[in-house]
PDB file of C-alpha atoms in Angstrom:
ATOM      1  CA  MET A   1     116.460 114.593  91.834  1.00 94.00           C
ATOM      2  CA  GLN A   2     114.036 116.061  94.352  1.00 97.00           C
ATOM      3  CA  ALA A   3     111.331 114.473  96.485  1.00 98.00           C
ATOM      4  CA  VAL A   4     108.268 115.497  98.486  1.00 98.00           C
ATOM      5  CA  ALA A   5     107.711 113.401 101.625  1.00 97.00           C
ATOM      6  CA  ASP A   6     104.339 112.668 103.177  1.00 96.00           C
ATOM      7  CA  THR A   7     103.666 111.910 106.824  1.00 95.00           C
ATOM      8  CA  CYS A   8     103.240 108.135 106.620  1.00 95.00           C
ATOM      9  CA  PHE A   9     106.516 107.774 104.736  1.00 97.00           C
ATOM     10  CA  LEU A  10     108.330 110.044 107.156  1.00 96.00           C
ATOM     11  CA  LEU A  11     107.065 108.441 110.390  1.00 96.00           C
ATOM     12  CA  ASP A  12     108.508 105.057 109.414  1.00 97.00           C
ATOM     13  CA  TRP A  13     111.590 106.346 107.616  1.00 97.00           C
ATOM     14  CA  VAL A  14     112.851 108.217 110.693  1.00 97.00           C
ATOM     15  CA  LYS A  15     112.920 104.904 112.614  1.00 97.00           C
ATOM     16  CA  PHE A  16     115.502 103.550 110.170  1.00 97.00           C
ATOM     17  CA  SER A  17     119.113 103.730 111.351  1.00 97.00           C
ATOM     18  CA  ARG A  18     120.200 104.624 107.802  1.00 97.00           C
ATOM     19  CA  ARG A  19     117.572 107.310 107.322  1.00 96.00           C
ATOM     20  CA  ASP A  20     120.113 109.754 105.901  1.00 96.00           C
ATOM     21  CA  LEU A  21     120.362 107.495 102.843  1.00 97.00           C
ATOM     22  CA  LEU A  22     117.516 109.658 101.628  1.00 97.00           C
ATOM     23  CA  PHE A  23     119.983 112.455 100.948  1.00 97.00           C
ATOM     24  CA  ASP A  24     122.269 110.182  98.933  1.00 97.00           C
ATOM     25  CA  ILE A  25     119.377 109.821  96.525  1.00 97.00           C
ATOM     26  CA  PHE A  26     117.648 113.201  96.554  1.00 97.00           C
ATOM     27  CA  THR A  27     119.343 116.586  96.440  1.00 95.00           C
ATOM     28  CA  THR A  28     116.389 118.151  98.231  1.00 95.00           C
ATOM     29  CA  VAL A  29     113.517 116.578 100.117  1.00 97.00           C
ATOM     30  CA  TRP A  30     110.550 118.906 100.412  1.00 97.00           C
ATOM     31  CA  LEU A  31     108.333 118.797 103.448  1.00 97.00           C
ATOM     32  CA  PRO A  32     104.927 120.434 102.998  1.00 96.00           C
ATOM     33  CA  GLU A  33     103.644 122.387 105.987  1.00 95.00           C
ATOM     34  CA  PRO A  34     100.534 120.170 106.296  1.00 92.00           C
ATOM     35  CA  VAL A  35     102.937 117.241 106.782  1.00 95.00           C
ATOM     36  CA  LEU A  36     105.157 119.048 109.265  1.00 95.00           C
ATOM     37  CA  GLY A  37     102.044 119.945 111.235  1.00 94.00           C
ATOM     38  CA  GLU A  38     101.360 116.266 111.875  1.00 94.00           C
ATOM     39  CA  VAL A  39     104.778 115.514 113.365  1.00 95.00           C
ATOM     40  CA  ARG A  40     104.810 115.526 117.155  1.00 93.00           C
ATOM     41  CA  SER A  41     107.532 113.322 118.607  1.00 93.00           C
ATOM     42  CA  GLU A  42     110.782 114.822 119.791  1.00 94.00           C
ATOM     43  CA  ASP A  43     112.928 112.312 117.867  1.00 92.00           C
ATOM     44  CA  THR A  44     111.231 113.015 114.573  1.00 94.00           C
ATOM     45  CA  LEU A  45     111.182 116.770 115.113  1.00 96.00           C
ATOM     46  CA  THR A  46     114.861 116.766 116.070  1.00 96.00           C
ATOM     47  CA  TRP A  47     115.825 114.898 112.897  1.00 96.00           C
ATOM     48  CA  ILE A  48     113.696 117.243 110.794  1.00 96.00           C
ATOM     49  CA  SER A  49     115.033 120.392 112.411  1.00 97.00           C
ATOM     50  CA  GLU A  50     118.662 119.265 112.023  1.00 97.00           C
ATOM     51  CA  ARG A  51     118.154 118.411 108.362  1.00 96.00           C
ATOM     52  CA  LEU A  52     116.334 121.684 107.774  1.00 96.00           C
ATOM     53  CA  ALA A  53     119.335 123.487 109.262  1.00 97.00           C
ATOM     54  CA  GLN A  54     121.615 121.524 106.904  1.00 95.00           C
ATOM     55  CA  ARG A  55     119.270 122.440 104.016  1.00 94.00           C
ATOM     56  CA  LYS A  56     118.762 118.792 103.163  1.00 95.00           C
ATOM     57  CA  LEU A  57     115.089 119.202 103.957  1.00 97.00           C
ATOM     58  CA  SER A  58     113.114 122.237 102.802  1.00 97.00           C
ATOM     59  CA  LEU A  59     109.642 123.392 103.707  1.00 97.00           C
ATOM     60  CA  ILE A  60     106.867 124.025 101.223  1.00 95.00           C
ATOM     61  CA  PRO A  61     104.319 126.519 102.523  1.00 95.00           C
ATOM     62  CA  GLU A  62     100.631 125.752 102.284  1.00 95.00           C
ATOM     63  CA  LEU A  63      99.734 127.675  99.127  1.00 96.00           C
ATOM     64  CA  PRO A  64      96.090 128.451  98.259  1.00 96.00           C
ATOM     65  CA  GLU A  65      96.344 127.128  94.696  1.00 96.00           C
ATOM     66  CA  LEU A  66      97.918 123.847  95.779  1.00 96.00           C
ATOM     67  CA  ARG A  67      95.387 123.552  98.581  1.00 96.00           C
ATOM     68  CA  ALA A  68      92.501 123.987  96.126  1.00 97.00           C
ATOM     69  CA  ARG A  69      93.976 121.403  93.758  1.00 97.00           C
ATOM     70  CA  ALA A  70      94.582 118.988  96.621  1.00 97.00           C
ATOM     71  CA  LEU A  71      90.937 119.271  97.678  1.00 97.00           C
ATOM     72  CA  SER A  72      89.834 118.613  94.086  1.00 96.00           C
ATOM     73  CA  LEU A  73      92.069 115.568  93.959  1.00 96.00           C
ATOM     74  CA  MET A  74      90.568 114.229  97.196  1.00 96.00           C
ATOM     75  CA  THR A  75      87.101 114.621  95.667  1.00 94.00           C
ATOM     76  CA  ALA A  76      88.151 112.884  92.448  1.00 94.00           C
ATOM     77  CA  VAL A  77      89.570 109.942  94.379  1.00 93.00           C
ATOM     78  CA  ALA A  78      86.601 109.717  96.751  1.00 91.00           C
ATOM     79  CA  SER A  79      84.255 109.331  93.766  1.00 90.00           C
ATOM     80  CA  ARG A  80      86.127 106.208  92.619  1.00 86.00           C
ATOM     81  CA  LEU A  81      85.339 103.341  94.923  1.00 79.00           C
ATOM     82  CA  SER A  82      88.169 101.229  93.530  1.00 79.00           C
ATOM     83  CA  ILE A  83      90.863 103.503  95.014  1.00 82.00           C
ATOM     84  CA  PRO A  84      91.647 103.814  98.734  1.00 87.00           C
ATOM     85  CA  LEU A  85      90.883 107.316  99.989  1.00 89.00           C
ATOM     86  CA  VAL A  86      93.523 110.035  99.772  1.00 94.00           C
ATOM     87  CA  ASP A  87      93.608 112.488 102.662  1.00 94.00           C
ATOM     88  CA  TYR A  88      94.613 116.118 102.514  1.00 95.00           C
ATOM     89  CA  PRO A  89      98.331 115.837 103.419  1.00 95.00           C
ATOM     90  CA  GLU A  90      98.880 113.121 100.795  1.00 95.00           C
ATOM     91  CA  ALA A  91      96.842 115.011  98.211  1.00 96.00           C
ATOM     92  CA  TYR A  92      98.905 118.129  98.929  1.00 97.00           C
ATOM     93  CA  CYS A  93     102.114 116.131  98.458  1.00 97.00           C
ATOM     94  CA  LEU A  94     100.869 114.805  95.106  1.00 97.00           C
ATOM     95  CA  GLU A  95     100.070 118.337  93.960  1.00 97.00           C
ATOM     96  CA  ALA A  96     103.421 119.640  95.187  1.00 97.00           C
ATOM     97  CA  GLY A  97     105.219 116.764  93.471  1.00 97.00           C
ATOM     98  CA  ARG A  98     103.370 117.468  90.250  1.00 96.00           C
ATOM     99  CA  GLU A  99     104.203 121.175  90.473  1.00 95.00           C
ATOM    100  CA  LEU A 100     107.895 120.649  91.282  1.00 96.00           C
ATOM    101  CA  GLY A 101     108.494 117.578  89.140  1.00 96.00           C
ATOM    102  CA  ALA A 102     109.588 115.842  92.329  1.00 98.00           C
ATOM    103  CA  VAL A 103     109.177 112.199  93.361  1.00 98.00           C
ATOM    104  CA  VAL A 104     106.343 111.836  95.892  1.00 98.00           C
ATOM    105  CA  LEU A 105     107.292 109.643  98.866  1.00 98.00           C
ATOM    106  CA  THR A 106     104.302 107.986 100.491  1.00 97.00           C
ATOM    107  CA  GLU A 107     103.057 104.760 102.059  1.00 95.00           C
ATOM    108  CA  ASN A 108      99.426 105.621 101.337  1.00 93.00           C
ATOM    109  CA  ARG A 109      97.949 103.108  98.916  1.00 89.00           C
ATOM    110  CA  GLY A 110      95.466 105.669  97.629  1.00 91.00           C
ATOM    111  CA  ALA A 111      98.263 108.069  96.751  1.00 94.00           C
ATOM    112  CA  LEU A 112     100.181 105.204  95.124  1.00 93.00           C
ATOM    113  CA  ALA A 113      97.186 104.467  92.909  1.00 92.00           C
ATOM    114  CA  VAL A 114      96.547 108.028  91.738  1.00 95.00           C
ATOM    115  CA  PRO A 115      99.046 108.145  88.809  1.00 95.00           C
ATOM    116  CA  ARG A 116      97.718 104.800  87.586  1.00 92.00           C
ATOM    117  CA  ILE A 117      94.038 105.727  87.824  1.00 91.00           C
ATOM    118  CA  LEU A 118      93.839 109.439  87.014  1.00 93.00           C
ATOM    119  CA  PRO A 119      95.351 110.309  83.606  1.00 93.00           C
ATOM    120  CA  GLU A 120      96.167 113.889  84.574  1.00 93.00           C
ATOM    121  CA  TYR A 121      98.530 112.516  87.264  1.00 95.00           C
ATOM    122  CA  SER A 122     100.167 109.890  85.061  1.00 95.00           C
ATOM    123  CA  GLY A 123     103.394 111.891  84.992  1.00 95.00           C
ATOM    124  CA  VAL A 124     103.721 112.018  88.773  1.00 97.00           C
ATOM    125  CA  VAL A 125     106.306 109.586  90.139  1.00 97.00           C
ATOM    126  CA  VAL A 126     105.283 108.031  93.461  1.00 97.00           C
ATOM    127  CA  TRP A 127     107.687 105.918  95.519  1.00 97.00           C
ATOM    128  CA  ARG A 128     107.368 104.006  98.755  1.00 97.00           C
ATOM    129  CA  SER A 129     110.297 103.292 101.032  1.00 97.00           C
ATOM    130  CA  LEU A 130     110.712 100.105  98.952  1.00 97.00           C
ATOM    131  CA  GLU A 131     111.583 102.097  95.833  1.00 97.00           C
ATOM    132  CA  VAL A 132     113.838 104.442  97.833  1.00 98.00           C
ATOM    133  CA  LEU A 133     115.783 101.474  99.221  1.00 98.00           C
ATOM    134  CA  ALA A 134     116.048  99.975  95.738  1.00 97.00           C
ATOM    135  CA  GLN A 135     117.466 103.209  94.402  1.00 97.00           C
ATOM    136  CA  ALA A 136     120.005 103.275  97.239  1.00 97.00           C
ATOM    137  CA  VAL A 137     121.131  99.772  96.209  1.00 97.00           C
ATOM    138  CA  ARG A 138     121.265 100.738  92.522  1.00 96.00           C
ATOM    139  CA  LEU A 139     123.461 103.709  93.388  1.00 97.00           C
ATOM    140  CA  GLY A 140     125.772 101.542  95.482  1.00 96.00           C
ATOM    141  CA  LYS A 141     124.866 103.416  98.675  1.00 97.00           C
ATOM    142  CA  ALA A 142     123.442 100.325 100.396  1.00 96.00           C
ATOM    143  CA  ASP A 143     123.743  96.563 100.123  1.00 95.00           C
ATOM    144  CA  CYS A 144     121.025  93.963  99.755  1.00 96.00           C
ATOM    145  CA  GLY A 145     120.565  93.651 103.510  1.00 96.00           C
ATOM    146  CA  VAL A 146     119.006  97.108 103.609  1.00 97.00           C
ATOM    147  CA  PHE A 147     115.535  95.756 102.809  1.00 97.00           C
ATOM    148  CA  ASP A 148     115.407  93.433 105.812  1.00 96.00           C
ATOM    149  CA  ARG A 149     117.018  96.037 108.028  1.00 97.00           C
ATOM    150  CA  TYR A 150     114.359  98.581 107.106  1.00 97.00           C
ATOM    151  CA  ARG A 151     111.525  96.091 107.635  1.00 96.00           C
ATOM    152  CA  GLU A 152     112.813  95.262 111.100  1.00 97.00           C
ATOM    153  CA  GLU A 153     113.749  98.730 112.287  1.00 97.00           C
ATOM    154  CA  ALA A 154     110.712 100.541 110.898  1.00 97.00           C
ATOM    155  CA  LEU A 155     108.301  97.641 111.541  1.00 97.00           C
ATOM    156  CA  HIS A 156     107.249  97.840 107.949  1.00 97.00           C
ATOM    157  CA  GLU A 157     106.185  95.295 105.331  1.00 95.00           C
ATOM    158  CA  PHE A 158     105.854  95.273 101.558  1.00 94.00           C
ATOM    159  CA  PRO A 159     103.660  93.153  99.304  1.00 94.00           C
ATOM    160  CA  ARG A 160     105.537  89.979  98.379  1.00 93.00           C
ATOM    161  CA  ARG A 161     105.020  90.552  94.650  1.00 93.00           C
ATOM    162  CA  ASP A 162     106.490  94.071  94.799  1.00 94.00           C
ATOM    163  CA  LEU A 163     109.408  93.067  97.011  1.00 95.00           C
ATOM    164  CA  GLU A 164     110.324  90.105  94.790  1.00 95.00           C
ATOM    165  CA  LYS A 165     110.182  92.278  91.693  1.00 95.00           C
ATOM    166  CA  ILE A 166     112.479  94.877  93.238  1.00 96.00           C
ATOM    167  CA  LEU A 167     114.902  92.263  94.606  1.00 96.00           C
ATOM    168  CA  ASN A 168     115.174  90.748  91.137  1.00 96.00           C
ATOM    169  CA  GLU A 169     115.668  94.133  89.496  1.00 95.00           C
ATOM    170  CA  VAL A 170     118.500  95.178  91.786  1.00 96.00           C
ATOM    171  CA  GLY A 171     120.167  91.748  91.859  1.00 93.00           C
ATOM    172  CA  CYS A 172     119.304  90.979  95.493  1.00 93.00           C
ATOM    173  CA  ARG A 173     117.369  87.772  94.928  1.00 79.00           C
ATOM    174  CA  ASP A 174     119.484  85.928  97.501  1.00 66.00           C
ATOM    175  CA  GLY A 175     120.485  88.789  99.723  1.00 50.00           C
ATOM    176  CA  GLY A 176     117.420  90.605 100.985  1.00 51.00           C
ATOM    177  CA  GLY A 177     113.761  90.245 101.754  1.00 49.00           C
ATOM    178  CA  ARG A 178     113.883  87.124 103.863  1.00 49.00           C
ATOM    179  CA  GLY A 179     111.775  86.853 106.900  1.00 45.00           C
ATOM    180  CA  ARG A 180     108.306  87.564 108.107  1.00 39.00           C
ATOM    181  CA  GLY A 181     105.503  88.469 105.816  1.00 41.00           C
ATOM    182  CA  GLY A 182     107.309  89.701 102.732  1.00 45.00           C
ATOM    183  CA  ALA A 183     108.968  87.940  99.840  1.00 40.00           C
ATOM    184  CA  GLN A 184     110.848  84.710 100.322  1.00 38.00           C
ATOM    185  CA  THR A 185     113.999  84.218  98.341  1.00 35.00           C
ATOM    186  CA  HIS A 186     113.868  80.505  97.582  1.00 31.00           C
TER     187      HIS A 186
ATOM    188  CA  MET B   1      95.527  91.841  91.483  1.00 57.00           C
ATOM    189  CA  GLU B   2      95.037  94.841  93.798  1.00 78.00           C
ATOM    190  CA  ALA B   3      92.507  92.863  95.860  1.00 83.00           C
ATOM    191  CA  GLU B   4      95.075  90.078  96.251  1.00 88.00           C
ATOM    192  CA  VAL B   5      97.645  92.560  97.538  1.00 88.00           C
ATOM    193  CA  GLU B   6      95.158  94.022 100.005  1.00 89.00           C
ATOM    194  CA  GLU B   7      94.361  90.523 101.300  1.00 93.00           C
ATOM    195  CA  GLU B   8      98.063  89.699 101.639  1.00 94.00           C
ATOM    196  CA  LEU B   9      98.717  92.887 103.608  1.00 94.00           C
ATOM    197  CA  ARG B  10      95.674  92.200 105.819  1.00 95.00           C
ATOM    198  CA  ARG B  11      97.014  88.703 106.526  1.00 95.00           C
ATOM    199  CA  ILE B  12     100.431  90.114 107.469  1.00 95.00           C
ATOM    200  CA  ARG B  13      98.847  92.621 109.866  1.00 96.00           C
ATOM    201  CA  ARG B  14      96.669  89.930 111.463  1.00 97.00           C
ATOM    202  CA  GLU B  15      99.517  87.464 111.878  1.00 96.00           C
ATOM    203  CA  ARG B  16     102.047  89.922 113.261  1.00 96.00           C
ATOM    204  CA  ALA B  17      99.708  91.676 115.695  1.00 97.00           C
ATOM    205  CA  ASP B  18     100.125  91.088 119.417  1.00 98.00           C
ATOM    206  CA  TRP B  19      96.506  90.184 120.099  1.00 98.00           C
ATOM    207  CA  SER B  20      96.872  89.872 123.852  1.00 98.00           C
ATOM    208  CA  PHE B  21      98.217  93.426 123.967  1.00 98.00           C
ATOM    209  CA  ILE B  22      95.375  94.626 121.741  1.00 98.00           C
ATOM    210  CA  GLN B  23      92.792  92.923 123.958  1.00 97.00           C
ATOM    211  CA  SER B  24      94.263  94.694 126.989  1.00 98.00           C
ATOM    212  CA  LEU B  25      93.614  98.164 125.533  1.00 97.00           C
ATOM    213  CA  PRO B  26      90.652 100.443 126.211  1.00 97.00           C
ATOM    214  CA  PRO B  27      87.769  99.813 123.785  1.00 97.00           C
ATOM    215  CA  ARG B  28      88.403 102.836 121.572  1.00 97.00           C
ATOM    216  CA  GLN B  29      92.057 101.996 120.943  1.00 98.00           C
ATOM    217  CA  ARG B  30      91.276  98.313 120.551  1.00 98.00           C
ATOM    218  CA  ALA B  31      88.604  99.038 117.949  1.00 98.00           C
ATOM    219  CA  ALA B  32      90.903 101.418 116.097  1.00 98.00           C
ATOM    220  CA  LEU B  33      93.718  98.857 115.853  1.00 98.00           C
ATOM    221  CA  GLN B  34      91.276  96.201 114.695  1.00 98.00           C
ATOM    222  CA  TYR B  35      89.996  98.645 112.054  1.00 97.00           C
ATOM    223  CA  TYR B  36      93.546  99.289 110.894  1.00 97.00           C
ATOM    224  CA  ILE B  37      94.332  95.571 110.715  1.00 97.00           C
ATOM    225  CA  GLU B  38      91.279  94.958 108.552  1.00 95.00           C
ATOM    226  CA  THR B  39      91.463  98.028 106.299  1.00 93.00           C
ATOM    227  CA  GLY B  40      95.041  99.345 106.346  1.00 93.00           C
ATOM    228  CA  ASP B  41      93.557 102.837 106.594  1.00 93.00           C
ATOM    229  CA  ILE B  42      95.809 104.452 109.189  1.00 95.00           C
ATOM    230  CA  ARG B  43      94.229 107.903 109.071  1.00 93.00           C
ATOM    231  CA  ARG B  44      90.689 106.792 109.823  1.00 94.00           C
ATOM    232  CA  ALA B  45      92.046 104.346 112.396  1.00 96.00           C
ATOM    233  CA  ALA B  46      93.874 107.186 114.157  1.00 96.00           C
ATOM    234  CA  LYS B  47      90.667 109.224 114.181  1.00 96.00           C
ATOM    235  CA  LEU B  48      88.788 106.259 115.665  1.00 97.00           C
ATOM    236  CA  ALA B  49      91.440 106.004 118.377  1.00 98.00           C
ATOM    237  CA  GLY B  50      91.206 109.741 119.027  1.00 97.00           C
ATOM    238  CA  LEU B  51      94.963 110.009 118.521  1.00 96.00           C
ATOM    239  CA  PRO B  52      97.185 112.107 116.263  1.00 95.00           C
ATOM    240  CA  LEU B  53      98.654 110.091 113.400  1.00 95.00           C
ATOM    241  CA  GLU B  54     102.144 109.777 114.872  1.00 96.00           C
ATOM    242  CA  ASP B  55     100.808 108.661 118.253  1.00 96.00           C
ATOM    243  CA  PHE B  56      98.651 106.053 116.552  1.00 97.00           C
ATOM    244  CA  ARG B  57     101.675 104.766 114.627  1.00 97.00           C
ATOM    245  CA  GLU B  58     103.441 104.349 117.973  1.00 97.00           C
ATOM    246  CA  LEU B  59     100.442 102.442 119.321  1.00 98.00           C
ATOM    247  CA  MET B  60     100.703 100.178 116.259  1.00 98.00           C
ATOM    248  CA  ARG B  61     104.363  99.561 117.073  1.00 97.00           C
ATOM    249  CA  ARG B  62     103.484  98.593 120.651  1.00 98.00           C
ATOM    250  CA  ALA B  63     100.919  96.191 119.186  1.00 98.00           C
ATOM    251  CA  LYS B  64     103.611  94.867 116.778  1.00 97.00           C
ATOM    252  CA  ILE B  65     101.503  95.759 113.756  1.00 97.00           C
ATOM    253  CA  PRO B  66     103.626  96.639 110.733  1.00 97.00           C
ATOM    254  CA  LEU B  67     102.674  99.424 108.412  1.00 96.00           C
ATOM    255  CA  ALA B  68     102.149  97.459 105.239  1.00 87.00           C
ATOM    256  CA  ALA B  69     101.961  99.228 101.873  1.00 84.00           C
TER     257      ALA B  69
END
């Protein structure tokens, strides 16, 4: 399984002490150049450069046809007031994911809504860190405490409804998701 | 249902934010964080702050505002 990571996903994921879990789930994680261009901090760049050297991460160049499609997607989303806006890097990731058949990793609620709202994107799989963590638990690569650990280390929260659903699905009803803001396990 | 989720995430951002830190910031950064808390739109918030996205995310961390999605 392959993935395409967007900037908002990446900036929080790199704060997670178990960030290399990503490569227990995906054989290749693609990083589009418009996403790489937004990364500035030494820590994040060091992690990216090391994983590029290990060929766990791979770069996708900014291709004219994907760029054009990404701009069209931004326009389509902007015309629908019910969806949060999608910006160019996220739109490019959605187009790259559609082209490669790869899971799109994002924390952008507009990008999350696209497969649900636009029929031509219904086949694109979009995951947040929540779904990545759930997959790590399903594969036996992490235990139920991984959800709380991620929320604390990345300073990240999930909607209670979504967190509860995932905790139930992966059998973590009593082992993860306690604490501030997100789902309670009682 | 989507509106309920947006309201829940807004509540989380409001409750977790370090408001005394936010009030201590220059007006542009303060306004940008308040915009993010209310809308969850990190890209436009970063533009309001005049900061690159990653720098704005760090400012959010200093203000104890989670990225909620």
